Amino acid sequence: MKKIRQTPIIKSFSWKFLLIYFLFLFSTLSLFSSGTIESQDGWLYLSVARNIYYKHKIVANPQTDYPKKNVNMNSQLGKDGEWRAPGSTGYSVAMIPAVALSDLLLRHYQSTPPQYFPLESDWTVLFFASFTNSFLTALMGIGILLYAKELGLTKKQSLATSFIGIFATMLLILSKNAFAHPLYICGLLFAFYSLKRFSTTKGMRYILFAILSFAITYFSYNEAYILAIPALGTYLLFNLSPAKQKILIVLAAVVTVATSILKPNVFQFLLGQLIITSPKLFIEGMFGLLFSPGKSIFLYSPILILFLIFWSKLLKKILPEIISVSVLFLSFIFVYAKAWILGASGNFTPIWYGGQAWGPRYISPVIPFLAIFTAFCFFSLKKWQKICIAGPILLVSLWVQLVGVSIPYILQYRDLPSTINVGSAELSYYEFASFIPRYSPILSMSAEFARKIMSFKGTVDHGSFHTIFYDGFEVPVHTGIGYIRGFRKEGHISIKLNDDSELSKIFIRFDNIPDTQTATASGKVHVHVNNVEIGSISTPPNSPTDFSYLVPKNLIHTGVNAIDLTVDFSTDSSLEHVQYITQMTLDDQNINLGSLDYPDVSTVGQHTTPIAYQYFGNRQSDPWVLWYLRARINERTFDLWWIKNLYYWDKPQMLLFGLFVGDVTLSVSTAIYLLKLTQDS
C-alpha cells in the first residue's frame, strides 16, 4: 500500500523547530547589537568575567585604579581585601563564553589581553560580550513561545506572540544593552512555565525545573530575586491541592522565621522594603513608571496598551496568571517607585528611573507576561479593531524599538543641564526630563535618528579621490553650514588615484583656533606629499590662511598617496592650538570633511591594521585621549556593530564582513524555513 506523504504540519514544538526558531531570534537580534559594552555596570560585570577566565577568581577590577589607570568601577572592597561586584555574578558567568572567544582571537593574532580593562581597549571581548543578551533574549523568545502555547494559544498564535513580544517591546532594547535583566527574566519566565506544566501534568520534574529556573534568577542580579518570590508562591498555590496549599503556607512561614534568625540582614532588607520613606517620592516614582512621558512602561512598549484597553476579554481565561503577574507587577512597582540612594549631598535621591537607560528597565521583568496577555486580547478582537486600533499601536511600538536600538541611549539627555532647581529641591535630568514632554527621550532620540539618517552619507563619503582623514584628526565639527576638521600636532590624509585619473592641484584653507582667548602664538603648518615637503604656511590665530600647490606629475602616482600635515609654534610651543581645515579641494573638487575614519587602538589592533599607526596609537598613546575619541565616534554613528566597525580601519574588516554575511544568511534562511512551516500548517 502506497504511503501518503505527510505535509510538514507543526503538530508540536519539536526540538528541531525550537532550535531553528532560536537560531532565527539569535541571528536577527545579533544584527541589532552595538558591538561594544556601553554601561558602567556592563564593564564591571565583564571585568568579573575576565577575572574568572584569566585569574580563576570571582573578583572585579579595583575601584582605586580610577582615574589614572582605568575607568570608574562600582566595585566594593571585601573584608578579605578583594574587590567584587555587588550582585550579578550569574550575568558575569554568562559573559565567560565571550571572554573565551576573545581569547581565541587574541591568541590567533598573537596578542595579549590588556591589564587595565576597559580603559585599554580590547574590542574583541567587547564585541563578543555584546551578543550575550541577544543569546539570552532568544532564549526568552523560546520561553514566551512555550508559555503562550501552554496557556491555550494555537501554535501560530504562540509564534506570533513570541515574535511581537520580542521585537515590539522593550525586550528588543534589553537584548543589546549590557544589563543583567535578560538573564533575570529568562529564569523567571521559565519558572512560571515550569509551574504551569506542573499544573497540567503533575510531573514533579517540573517543580525541579522551576527551582533551577529560579536559581538563575537568584544569581543573575541583585536582591531583586526577592520580588519574584510572592508571585511564584501565588502561582504555585493555584496549582496545588488544598492540602498541599496548607503545607506550602506553613513552609513559607518556617522559611520566613529561619531567615529572620539566620540571615538578619536579608530579613531587615525585606522589612525595609515595606517602609515608604517619602510618600511624595513614592507617588512620583509610581506615576513615572506607569504614565510619565519619559519613562512609562507603556510608552516604551506601546503594544501593551492593548492590554489596558481590552483586559476584560481575558479575565476568565487565564485568571491564575493574571493574579500572579499582578502580584509580580505590584511588587516591582512598590519597591522601585520608592527606591533611593544616598546622594553626594547626603540627601535621599530617587532612582526609580533606572539611571542612564532606555526605558524603565527596573520593571522590565513583567514585560514578557504582559506581552502574552496582550496577545490574548489581540486574538479576541474583531477585524476592524485589529486594523484600526491594534495596527497603529503596533507601528508606533515598532518605531520606538527601532529608535532605541539604532541610537546610543547615552544621547537621550544630551544638551540638557545635569540638574535644575525647583524651590529647594534639586532635580536631575533623569527626573525633569521624565515629566516634561518636550524633553522626553522618545522625542529627542527620534530627532537624533532623523539627523543620523540625513548625515550618514557624509560619514562614509570619500569622494572621487577616496580622501580619508585617517589619523591625527579630531572628530568633525559642524559649524551650521558644514564640517571642519581639526588636528593639534599632526594630521594624516590619504588619497587614491585610479589608473585613468590625475591630480594637478591641492588647496587647503587653514584656521588656527587657540584653546584660550589669551593665546597669541602663530602656527606653522608643514605640508608633505609622499614624504616630500611641498611647502609650509604660517597660520595666525583666528585668521583663515590659504595653502595652494600645483602638483608635478612625478610626485603623485596611481594608487594610495599620503598627505601629511605637521605644525609647530614659533613663539609659544607649550600651548596647543587646534589647526582646522575649513575647506579642502583637489583639482577644484570640494572634499567632504565630515567622513569618519579612525584607529581603535586596541591590543589586537597592532596585529590587524593594514597600515601603521601615525599619531593615535603611536605618538599619542594616552588611553584617556583614545577613550574620549572612541566615545565621540560612538555618539556620531548608528549603534549597530556592522555599521560602527566601518569607521575603524585597524579592525579585521574581512573577518567582520564575513560575520555579518553569515549573520544575515542565518537570519534569512531560518526565517524562510519558519515561514514555510507556518504556511503549510
XYZ file of C-alpha atoms in Angstrom:
681
model
C 0.000 0.000 0.000
C 1.410 3.336 -1.018
C 2.133 5.667 1.884
C 0.504 9.073 1.801
C 3.080 11.863 2.035
C 2.623 13.939 5.176
C 2.746 17.700 4.798
C 5.094 19.393 7.280
C 2.477 20.419 9.837
C 3.672 21.639 13.227
C 1.919 19.130 15.448
C 4.063 20.181 18.392
C 7.087 22.332 19.010
C 9.747 19.746 18.292
C 13.344 20.222 19.323
C 14.201 20.864 15.678
C 11.609 23.622 15.391
C 12.694 25.214 18.664
C 16.335 25.139 17.555
C 15.514 26.780 14.208
C 13.407 29.438 15.903
C 16.134 30.075 18.469
C 18.728 30.494 15.686
C 16.390 32.889 13.900
C 15.919 35.000 17.011
C 19.603 34.985 17.949
C 20.853 35.837 14.463
C 18.239 38.580 13.983
C 18.782 40.099 17.412
C 22.542 39.985 16.803
C 22.089 42.398 13.904
C 20.915 44.974 16.441
C 23.888 44.545 18.754
C 26.170 47.546 19.239
C 29.374 45.507 19.149
C 30.537 47.074 22.388
C 29.655 47.373 26.074
C 28.240 50.795 26.797
C 27.472 50.915 30.518
C 29.429 51.172 33.740
C 27.564 48.147 35.080
C 28.388 46.190 31.946
C 32.113 46.947 32.240
C 32.042 45.830 35.854
C 30.291 42.525 35.111
C 32.597 41.878 32.158
C 35.666 42.628 34.284
C 34.493 39.900 36.679
C 34.020 37.502 33.749
C 37.569 38.249 32.559
C 38.972 37.641 36.025
C 37.083 34.363 36.323
C 38.554 33.251 32.995
C 42.117 34.513 33.363
C 42.630 34.532 37.144
C 40.084 31.845 38.129
C 38.741 34.176 40.819
C 35.345 35.867 41.176
C 36.759 39.351 41.661
C 36.299 42.729 39.995
C 38.734 45.398 38.927
C 39.758 47.690 41.819
C 37.969 50.983 42.187
C 41.306 52.533 43.172
C 42.597 52.251 39.590
C 40.442 55.271 38.729
C 41.279 57.809 37.345
C 44.891 57.207 36.295
C 44.726 53.592 35.155
C 41.108 52.742 34.494
C 37.543 53.996 34.277
C 35.414 54.243 37.400
C 34.173 50.900 38.673
C 31.305 50.374 41.112
C 33.225 47.531 42.735
C 33.280 47.110 46.507
C 36.187 46.121 48.738
C 35.507 42.952 50.715
C 36.766 42.045 54.167
C 39.298 39.707 52.557
C 40.857 42.586 50.630
C 39.379 41.536 47.270
C 37.288 43.834 45.080
C 33.964 42.415 43.999
C 30.898 43.437 42.014
C 27.711 43.866 44.061
C 25.465 41.090 42.742
C 25.102 39.862 39.154
C 27.597 37.011 39.469
C 25.329 34.982 37.220
C 25.497 37.593 34.485
C 29.290 37.629 34.703
C 29.266 33.838 34.287
C 27.042 34.280 31.217
C 29.746 36.504 29.707
C 32.536 33.935 30.109
C 31.948 32.390 26.627
C 32.541 35.848 25.138
C 35.838 36.098 27.022
C 36.834 32.635 25.742
C 36.058 33.602 22.120
C 38.009 36.821 22.572
C 40.937 34.875 23.967
C 40.941 32.580 20.931
C 41.050 35.593 18.610
C 43.815 37.236 20.638
C 45.850 34.026 20.511
C 45.302 33.828 16.752
C 46.778 37.301 16.341
C 49.454 36.592 18.967
C 48.193 39.445 21.106
C 47.791 39.727 24.875
C 44.689 40.986 26.710
C 45.053 44.402 28.348
C 45.663 44.671 32.058
C 43.527 47.745 32.672
C 40.216 46.874 31.086
C 38.148 48.652 29.766
C 40.242 51.852 29.548
C 42.830 49.984 27.498
C 40.652 48.950 24.605
C 40.123 45.310 23.749
C 37.413 45.432 21.119
C 37.369 41.636 20.778
C 35.932 40.950 24.228
C 33.598 43.953 23.992
C 32.408 42.704 20.621
C 31.649 39.131 21.662
C 30.200 40.179 25.043
C 27.733 42.481 23.302
C 25.946 39.399 21.916
C 25.351 37.881 25.358
C 21.953 39.471 25.791
C 20.998 38.614 22.206
C 21.505 34.970 23.151
C 19.543 35.342 26.392
C 16.690 37.222 24.708
C 16.476 34.489 22.071
C 16.002 32.016 24.932
C 13.375 34.377 26.293
C 11.582 34.181 22.957
C 11.503 30.398 23.282
C 10.072 30.786 26.780
C 7.302 33.095 25.565
C 6.508 30.673 22.730
C 6.190 27.661 25.035
C 4.319 29.506 27.763
C 1.813 31.062 25.349
C 1.104 27.634 23.850
C 0.725 26.129 27.322
C -1.811 28.821 28.210
C -4.035 27.853 25.292
C -2.978 29.803 22.223
C -2.560 27.962 18.934
C 0.877 27.248 17.507
C 0.697 30.129 15.036
C -0.663 32.476 17.682
C 2.105 31.460 20.083
C 4.732 32.075 17.414
C 3.264 35.497 16.643
C 3.119 36.283 20.380
C 6.781 35.437 20.822
C 7.849 37.428 17.764
C 5.849 40.532 18.646
C 6.789 40.224 22.313
C 10.483 40.358 21.444
C 10.541 42.888 18.612
C 7.702 45.258 19.560
C 8.502 45.737 23.241
C 11.410 46.943 25.337
C 12.803 43.398 25.301
C 14.456 44.279 21.984
C 16.341 47.102 23.697
C 17.401 44.837 26.549
C 18.761 42.349 24.010
C 21.574 44.734 23.115
C 22.362 46.770 26.236
C 24.691 45.280 28.855
C 22.276 44.940 31.757
C 21.613 41.762 33.741
C 17.844 41.877 33.260
C 17.554 39.414 30.314
C 19.145 36.647 32.407
C 16.828 37.505 35.314
C 13.788 37.491 33.021
C 14.776 34.170 31.433
C 14.929 32.444 34.798
C 11.637 33.975 35.942
C 9.808 33.180 32.706
C 10.855 29.528 32.660
C 9.983 29.230 36.359
C 6.409 30.315 35.573
C 6.290 27.997 32.568
C 7.536 25.041 34.632
C 4.865 25.640 37.284
C 2.223 25.752 34.561
C 3.492 22.462 33.135
C 3.354 21.005 36.629
C -0.303 22.035 36.963
C -1.240 20.200 33.748
C 0.981 17.107 34.024
C 1.568 16.794 37.803
C 5.102 15.737 36.934
C 7.410 16.521 39.838
C 10.301 17.094 37.439
C 8.697 20.405 36.536
C 8.994 21.515 40.139
C 12.708 20.765 39.826
C 12.834 22.774 36.586
C 11.094 25.653 38.344
C 13.631 25.564 41.185
C 16.549 25.518 38.729
C 14.996 28.379 36.754
C 14.533 30.443 39.891
C 18.178 29.713 40.782
C 19.115 31.523 37.548
C 17.001 34.472 38.637
C 18.601 34.330 42.084
C 22.186 34.535 40.808
C 21.555 36.779 37.815
C 21.017 40.114 39.515
C 20.953 41.759 42.942
C 18.333 41.279 45.677
C 15.604 41.713 43.044
C 15.089 37.943 43.126
C 13.108 38.548 46.340
C 10.468 40.426 44.355
C 9.694 37.307 42.315
C 9.023 35.077 45.309
C 5.491 36.345 46.192
C 4.335 35.981 42.579
C 5.808 32.489 42.172
C 4.354 31.459 45.518
C 0.936 32.749 44.486
C 1.145 30.906 41.179
C 2.169 27.690 42.915
C -0.815 27.949 45.271
C -3.141 27.907 42.274
C -1.544 24.688 41.078
C -1.669 22.718 44.344
C -4.410 20.808 46.063
C -5.890 22.420 49.232
C -3.866 20.085 51.457
C -0.629 20.908 49.714
C -1.508 24.615 49.792
C -1.576 24.447 53.594
C 1.813 22.707 53.618
C 3.231 25.423 51.369
C 1.921 28.183 53.648
C 3.450 26.527 56.711
C 6.727 26.028 54.846
C 6.760 29.717 53.851
C 6.232 30.721 57.491
C 9.102 28.469 58.620
C 11.419 29.900 55.936
C 10.499 33.449 56.994
C 11.296 32.769 60.658
C 14.512 30.938 59.759
C 15.582 33.823 57.534
C 14.984 36.340 60.301
C 17.273 34.308 62.602
C 19.971 33.022 60.252
C 20.042 35.934 57.764
C 19.055 39.029 59.738
C 20.437 41.358 57.050
C 18.168 39.842 54.415
C 15.203 39.954 56.790
C 15.926 43.597 57.588
C 16.092 44.293 53.867
C 12.660 42.715 53.399
C 11.201 44.780 56.218
C 12.855 47.890 54.837
C 11.035 47.405 51.531
C 7.713 47.779 53.350
C 8.577 51.242 54.630
C 7.762 54.265 52.497
C 10.317 56.908 53.459
C 8.679 59.659 51.404
C 5.058 59.394 50.173
C 5.692 62.181 47.648
C 8.633 60.402 46.053
C 6.689 57.132 46.077
C 3.778 58.691 44.190
C 6.216 60.368 41.801
C 8.013 57.101 41.091
C 4.781 55.155 40.632
C 3.412 57.729 38.215
C 6.755 57.932 36.436
C 6.990 54.185 35.849
C 3.407 53.925 34.623
C 2.390 57.147 32.897
C 5.228 59.681 32.599
C 6.214 60.952 29.109
C 9.810 59.942 29.775
C 9.770 56.530 31.477
C 6.322 54.972 31.206
C 6.401 51.242 30.543
C 3.524 51.750 28.109
C 5.432 54.471 26.268
C 8.467 52.266 25.663
C 6.313 49.212 24.855
C 3.175 50.801 23.319
C 1.785 47.445 22.205
C 0.978 46.740 25.864
C -1.649 49.480 25.726
C -3.918 46.903 24.075
C -3.936 45.028 27.358
C -5.077 48.183 29.176
C -7.893 48.687 26.700
C -9.163 45.122 26.289
C -8.161 43.407 29.549
C -11.727 42.315 30.242
C -11.616 39.934 27.265
C -9.214 37.566 29.022
C -10.194 37.947 32.655
C -11.697 34.448 32.975
C -9.377 32.658 30.554
C -6.113 32.843 32.492
C -7.155 34.120 35.903
C -4.305 32.431 37.882
C -1.742 34.017 35.569
C -3.372 37.446 35.783
C -3.432 37.355 39.588
C 0.141 36.049 39.898
C 1.596 38.518 37.399
C -0.368 41.304 39.098
C 1.416 40.363 42.339
C 4.730 40.471 40.447
C 3.905 43.814 38.839
C 2.802 45.406 42.114
C 5.913 44.083 43.873
C 8.176 45.767 41.347
C 6.181 48.986 41.309
C 6.015 49.168 45.111
C 9.751 48.636 45.605
C 11.198 50.606 42.717
C 8.768 53.529 42.852
C 10.252 54.436 46.242
C 13.824 53.258 45.592
C 16.541 55.730 46.559
C 20.255 56.097 47.065
C 22.168 58.452 49.317
C 23.328 61.345 47.144
C 26.586 63.241 47.368
C 24.850 65.990 49.360
C 23.619 63.462 51.933
C 20.007 63.670 50.754
C 17.791 60.837 49.554
C 17.996 60.683 45.752
C 15.271 58.717 43.934
C 16.414 56.140 41.367
C 13.072 54.772 40.166
C 14.025 55.837 36.618
C 16.885 53.326 36.426
C 19.628 55.796 35.588
C 21.131 56.059 32.125
C 18.964 53.507 30.331
C 16.380 53.333 27.555
C 13.044 52.933 29.278
C 12.033 51.659 32.738
C 14.488 48.760 32.966
C 13.756 48.102 36.645
C 10.232 46.829 35.939
C 11.091 45.136 32.624
C 10.689 41.574 34.049
C 6.902 41.896 33.758
C 7.026 42.644 30.009
C 7.017 39.020 28.674
C 3.926 38.222 30.747
C 2.133 41.408 29.724
C 3.040 40.630 26.107
C 1.316 37.250 26.397
C -1.746 38.857 27.974
C -1.762 41.427 25.167
C -1.705 38.609 22.611
C -4.772 37.024 24.216
C -6.552 40.362 23.919
C -5.441 40.862 20.318
C -6.617 37.462 19.082
C -10.049 38.067 20.597
C -10.531 41.360 18.731
C -12.773 41.895 15.746
C -11.142 42.504 12.386
C -11.854 46.243 12.366
C -10.394 46.568 15.874
C -7.211 44.836 14.768
C -6.850 47.148 11.775
C -7.949 50.469 13.265
C -6.683 50.143 16.845
C -4.073 47.411 17.146
C -2.388 48.157 13.810
C -1.411 51.795 14.514
C -0.323 50.931 18.067
C 1.903 48.148 16.710
C 3.511 50.525 14.205
C 4.259 53.044 16.942
C 5.700 50.295 19.102
C 7.982 49.112 16.304
C 9.136 52.696 15.740
C 10.033 53.152 19.410
C 12.113 49.971 19.347
C 13.821 50.933 16.072
C 14.887 54.263 17.528
C 16.009 52.612 20.758
C 18.237 50.025 19.111
C 19.692 52.351 16.474
C 20.900 55.258 18.626
C 23.213 55.090 21.669
C 20.937 55.655 24.649
C 23.552 57.887 26.290
C 22.410 60.631 23.886
C 18.886 60.869 25.281
C 19.794 63.635 27.756
C 22.356 65.432 25.616
C 22.242 69.251 25.723
C 20.232 69.199 28.965
C 21.589 70.644 32.225
C 22.585 67.901 34.645
C 20.342 69.414 37.340
C 17.710 72.110 37.791
C 16.366 73.635 40.980
C 12.658 73.701 41.777
C 12.344 75.618 45.002
C 14.698 73.946 47.448
C 14.717 70.655 45.526
C 17.443 69.772 43.042
C 16.219 67.569 40.189
C 18.488 65.611 37.856
C 17.777 65.381 34.146
C 16.567 61.830 34.768
C 13.728 63.345 36.763
C 12.694 66.534 34.995
C 13.153 65.003 31.517
C 10.831 62.201 32.563
C 7.945 64.536 33.328
C 8.310 67.392 30.821
C 7.098 66.090 27.438
C 9.347 68.311 25.323
C 12.411 66.641 26.888
C 11.096 63.092 26.585
C 13.817 60.743 25.266
C 11.305 59.338 22.779
C 11.148 62.737 21.071
C 14.818 63.661 21.381
C 16.010 60.266 20.166
C 13.552 60.252 17.266
C 15.005 63.591 16.183
C 18.507 62.158 16.623
C 17.554 59.182 14.483
C 16.407 61.515 11.698
C 19.647 63.510 11.927
C 21.740 60.372 11.666
C 19.797 59.203 8.632
C 20.458 62.520 6.885
C 24.125 62.695 7.879
C 25.018 59.044 7.299
C 26.214 59.539 3.730
C 28.619 62.241 4.857
C 30.264 59.907 7.367
C 31.278 57.406 4.657
C 31.627 59.635 1.582
C 35.275 59.898 0.472
C 34.672 61.427 -2.945
C 36.236 60.613 -6.304
C 39.775 60.800 -4.884
C 38.859 58.489 -1.979
C 40.137 61.055 0.508
C 40.487 59.679 4.044
C 41.442 61.709 7.132
C 42.746 58.586 8.778
C 44.964 59.658 11.662
C 45.677 62.603 13.938
C 42.392 64.379 13.266
C 39.788 65.061 15.887
C 36.147 64.298 15.128
C 34.480 66.645 12.620
C 32.931 69.819 13.985
C 29.674 71.022 12.459
C 29.571 74.796 12.062
C 25.999 75.117 10.859
C 26.963 75.368 7.195
C 29.315 72.401 7.007
C 32.054 70.437 8.730
C 35.608 71.423 9.611
C 38.466 69.100 10.594
C 40.994 69.836 13.327
C 44.369 68.440 14.354
C 46.742 69.513 17.114
C 50.222 68.328 16.191
C 49.874 66.286 13.048
C 47.239 65.091 10.645
C 47.453 62.347 8.063
C 45.382 62.134 4.893
C 45.397 59.519 2.164
C 44.108 59.892 -1.381
C 43.754 57.251 -4.060
C 44.144 57.708 -7.797
C 42.868 55.235 -10.347
C 44.794 54.310 -13.476
C 42.979 56.906 -15.580
C 42.960 59.754 -13.016
C 45.386 62.602 -12.341
C 45.819 65.281 -9.685
C 47.289 68.658 -10.514
C 46.204 70.998 -7.695
C 45.868 70.815 -3.917
C 44.092 73.578 -1.996
C 43.690 73.693 1.800
C 42.271 76.522 3.915
C 43.595 76.510 7.496
C 42.226 78.291 10.532
C 44.314 78.407 13.715
C 41.857 78.478 16.658
C 43.609 78.725 20.066
C 42.350 76.835 23.105
C 42.373 80.065 25.151
C 41.428 83.605 24.197
C 44.731 84.986 25.519
C 46.905 82.733 23.344
C 48.590 84.634 20.510
C 51.015 82.072 19.087
C 51.056 81.594 15.331
C 51.411 78.114 13.960
C 53.436 76.947 11.032
C 51.935 74.065 9.100
C 54.243 71.902 7.005
C 52.635 70.010 4.134
C 54.176 66.775 2.866
C 53.093 64.661 -0.089
C 54.504 61.142 -0.185
C 57.190 62.150 2.354
C 58.262 65.183 0.322
C 57.654 68.610 1.863
C 55.866 70.677 -0.735
C 55.584 73.837 1.351
C 54.641 75.420 4.642
C 52.386 78.235 5.712
C 52.073 80.476 8.771
C 48.681 80.398 10.480
C 47.985 83.399 12.749
C 45.293 82.887 15.398
C 41.708 83.254 14.191
C 42.809 84.252 10.695
C 41.996 81.843 7.846
C 45.006 81.165 5.629
C 45.020 79.512 2.216
C 47.577 76.992 1.005
C 47.639 76.157 -2.710
C 50.030 73.886 -4.570
C 50.378 72.796 -8.212
C 51.349 69.139 -8.131
C 54.105 67.951 -10.514
C 53.332 64.736 -12.359
C 56.202 62.773 -10.839
C 55.041 63.375 -7.239
C 51.612 61.713 -7.363
C 51.261 58.129 -8.556
C 48.488 55.668 -9.229
C 47.185 54.075 -6.046
C 47.348 55.389 -2.478
C 49.189 58.666 -1.805
C 49.880 60.317 1.547
C 49.348 63.967 2.514
C 50.909 64.597 5.932
C 50.455 67.796 7.940
C 52.616 68.795 10.899
C 52.528 72.013 12.913
C 54.933 73.859 15.190
C 54.596 77.163 17.007
C 57.161 79.906 16.584
C 56.515 81.815 19.809
C 54.898 79.509 22.339
C 55.294 75.792 21.763
C 53.769 74.977 25.174
C 50.284 75.996 24.014
C 48.405 73.525 21.861
C 46.223 75.163 19.263
C 43.829 73.308 17.022
C 44.599 73.735 13.359
C 41.321 73.412 11.496
C 40.884 72.609 7.843
C 37.833 74.625 6.875
C 37.986 73.790 3.164
C 39.943 71.383 1.008
C 39.783 70.861 -2.734
C 41.574 68.540 -5.116
C 41.503 69.831 -8.685
C 38.776 72.247 -7.548
C 36.575 69.394 -6.256
C 35.412 70.017 -2.686
C 36.456 67.283 -0.292
C 33.980 66.030 2.306
C 35.345 66.997 5.731
C 32.743 65.019 7.686
C 33.861 61.446 6.996
C 34.844 59.232 9.926
C 37.956 57.036 9.719
C 39.936 56.289 12.869
C 42.071 53.642 14.540
C 40.506 51.886 17.517
C 43.997 51.417 19.020
C 43.370 48.165 20.840
C 45.797 45.492 21.990
C 44.994 43.397 18.939
C 44.818 46.395 16.615
C 48.572 46.483 16.047
C 48.326 42.992 14.549
C 45.240 43.573 12.399
C 45.840 47.054 10.994
C 46.768 47.245 7.299
C 48.775 50.436 7.939
C 50.967 51.642 10.769
C 49.691 53.981 13.462
C 50.948 57.523 12.921
C 49.576 59.755 15.673
C 46.837 57.941 17.593
C 48.362 54.774 18.985
C 51.914 55.931 18.305
C 52.942 59.413 19.425
C 49.594 59.855 21.171
C 49.105 56.825 23.405
C 47.296 58.368 26.395
C 44.456 55.857 26.953
C 42.091 58.586 28.132
C 42.574 60.573 24.913
C 41.822 57.443 22.915
C 38.843 56.648 25.178
C 37.262 60.050 24.556
C 37.969 59.771 20.840
C 36.068 56.468 20.627
C 33.264 57.988 22.700
C 32.863 60.872 20.252
C 32.755 58.486 17.310
C 30.179 56.345 19.110
C 27.934 59.372 19.561
C 28.014 60.174 15.846
C 27.267 56.737 14.439
C 24.405 54.269 14.421
C 24.632 51.897 17.362
C 24.892 48.785 15.178
C 28.121 46.775 15.075
C 28.129 46.189 11.332
C 27.935 49.951 10.733
C 30.058 51.156 13.644
C 33.044 48.976 12.707
C 33.215 50.566 9.253
C 34.802 53.619 10.861
C 37.772 51.790 12.432
C 40.453 50.855 9.913
C 42.615 48.819 12.309
C 39.968 46.128 12.812
C 39.920 42.960 10.633
C 37.277 44.152 8.194
C 37.162 40.900 6.197
C 36.504 38.891 9.359
C 33.778 41.313 10.469
C 32.244 41.329 6.980
C 32.225 37.537 6.997
C 30.446 37.515 10.362
C 27.893 39.995 9.037
C 27.207 37.948 5.893
C 26.918 34.792 7.985
C 24.561 36.517 10.423
C 22.280 37.808 7.657
C 22.336 34.451 5.871
C 21.349 32.583 9.035
C 18.590 35.088 9.831
C 17.082 34.970 6.332
C 17.366 31.196 5.886
C 15.778 30.396 9.245
C 13.040 32.977 8.590
C 12.233 31.285 5.262
C 12.151 27.888 6.957
C 9.800 29.124 9.683
C 7.575 30.872 7.151
C 7.285 27.692 5.104
C 6.366 25.651 8.159
C 3.684 28.076 9.284
C 2.197 28.314 5.779
C 1.989 24.530 5.459
C 0.424 24.081 8.894
